[in-house]
Coordinates of C-alpha atoms in Angstrom, one line a residue:
G1 CA 0.0 0.0 0.0
L2 CA 0.9 3.7 0.0
G3 CA 2.3 3.4 3.5
D4 CA 4.9 0.8 2.4
V5 CA 5.9 3.1 -0.5
Y6 CA 6.3 6.0 1.8
K7 CA 8.4 4.1 4.3
R8 CA 10.6 2.7 1.5
Q9 CA 11.1 6.3 0.3
I10 CA 12.1 7.3 3.8
Y11 CA 15.0 4.8 3.8
Q12 CA 16.0 5.9 0.3
W13 CA 15.9 9.6 1.3
V14 CA 18.0 9.0 4.4
C15 CA 20.7 7.3 2.3
E16 CA 20.6 10.1 -0.3
H17 CA 20.6 12.8 2.5
Y18 CA 23.7 11.3 4.1
D19 CA 25.3 10.4 0.8
V20 CA 25.5 6.7 1.7
A21 CA 24.9 3.9 -0.8
Q22 CA 21.9 1.7 0.1
K23 CA 24.1 -1.4 -0.3
D24 CA 26.3 0.1 2.5
T25 CA 23.4 0.8 4.9
I26 CA 22.1 -1.4 7.7
I27 CA 18.6 -0.9 9.0
F28 CA 17.3 -2.3 12.3
E29 CA 13.5 -2.7 12.6
D30 CA 11.1 -4.5 14.9
A31 CA 7.8 -3.8 13.0
I32 CA 6.9 -6.2 10.2
Y33 CA 5.7 -3.4 7.9
A34 CA 9.0 -1.6 8.4
V35 CA 11.0 -4.7 7.7
K36 CA 9.0 -5.3 4.5
A37 CA 9.5 -1.7 3.3
A38 CA 13.2 -1.8 4.2
K39 CA 13.7 -5.0 2.2
E40 CA 12.4 -3.2 -0.9
T41 CA 15.6 -1.2 -0.8
D42 CA 19.2 -2.4 -1.3
C43 CA 19.9 -2.0 2.4
Y44 CA 20.8 -4.9 4.7
V45 CA 17.9 -5.4 7.2
Y46 CA 18.1 -6.7 10.7
G47 CA 14.8 -7.9 12.3
M48 CA 14.8 -7.1 16.0
K49 CA 12.7 -9.2 18.4
D50 CA 10.7 -7.4 21.1
S51 CA 7.5 -8.0 23.1
S52 CA 5.3 -6.3 20.4
N53 CA 6.2 -8.5 17.5
S54 CA 5.9 -12.0 18.9
T55 CA 2.9 -12.9 16.8
V56 CA 4.7 -12.0 13.5
W57 CA 8.3 -12.9 14.6
N58 CA 8.5 -16.0 12.3
E59 CA 7.5 -13.8 9.3
I60 CA 10.1 -11.2 10.3
C61 CA 12.7 -14.0 10.5
E62 CA 11.9 -15.1 7.0
M63 CA 12.0 -11.6 5.5
A64 CA 15.0 -10.0 7.2
D65 CA 18.6 -10.5 6.1
D66 CA 19.5 -11.3 9.7
I67 CA 17.9 -11.2 13.2
I68 CA 18.6 -10.0 16.7
C69 CA 16.8 -11.8 19.5

């Protein structure tokens, strides 16, 4: 949806703003929608486990490049 596009654009904007290539950027996220949006960039994405994402943790694990429990 539009929210995912907006979030992906935020990651892209941050990389451009700080003049850092997406492939050289690491993103840490705990929300599944944010992990999904971040994965649509060329950034490396860590999924972070917390008490709010236990019901979707398996999906985050499958989507993220790596995880932090």
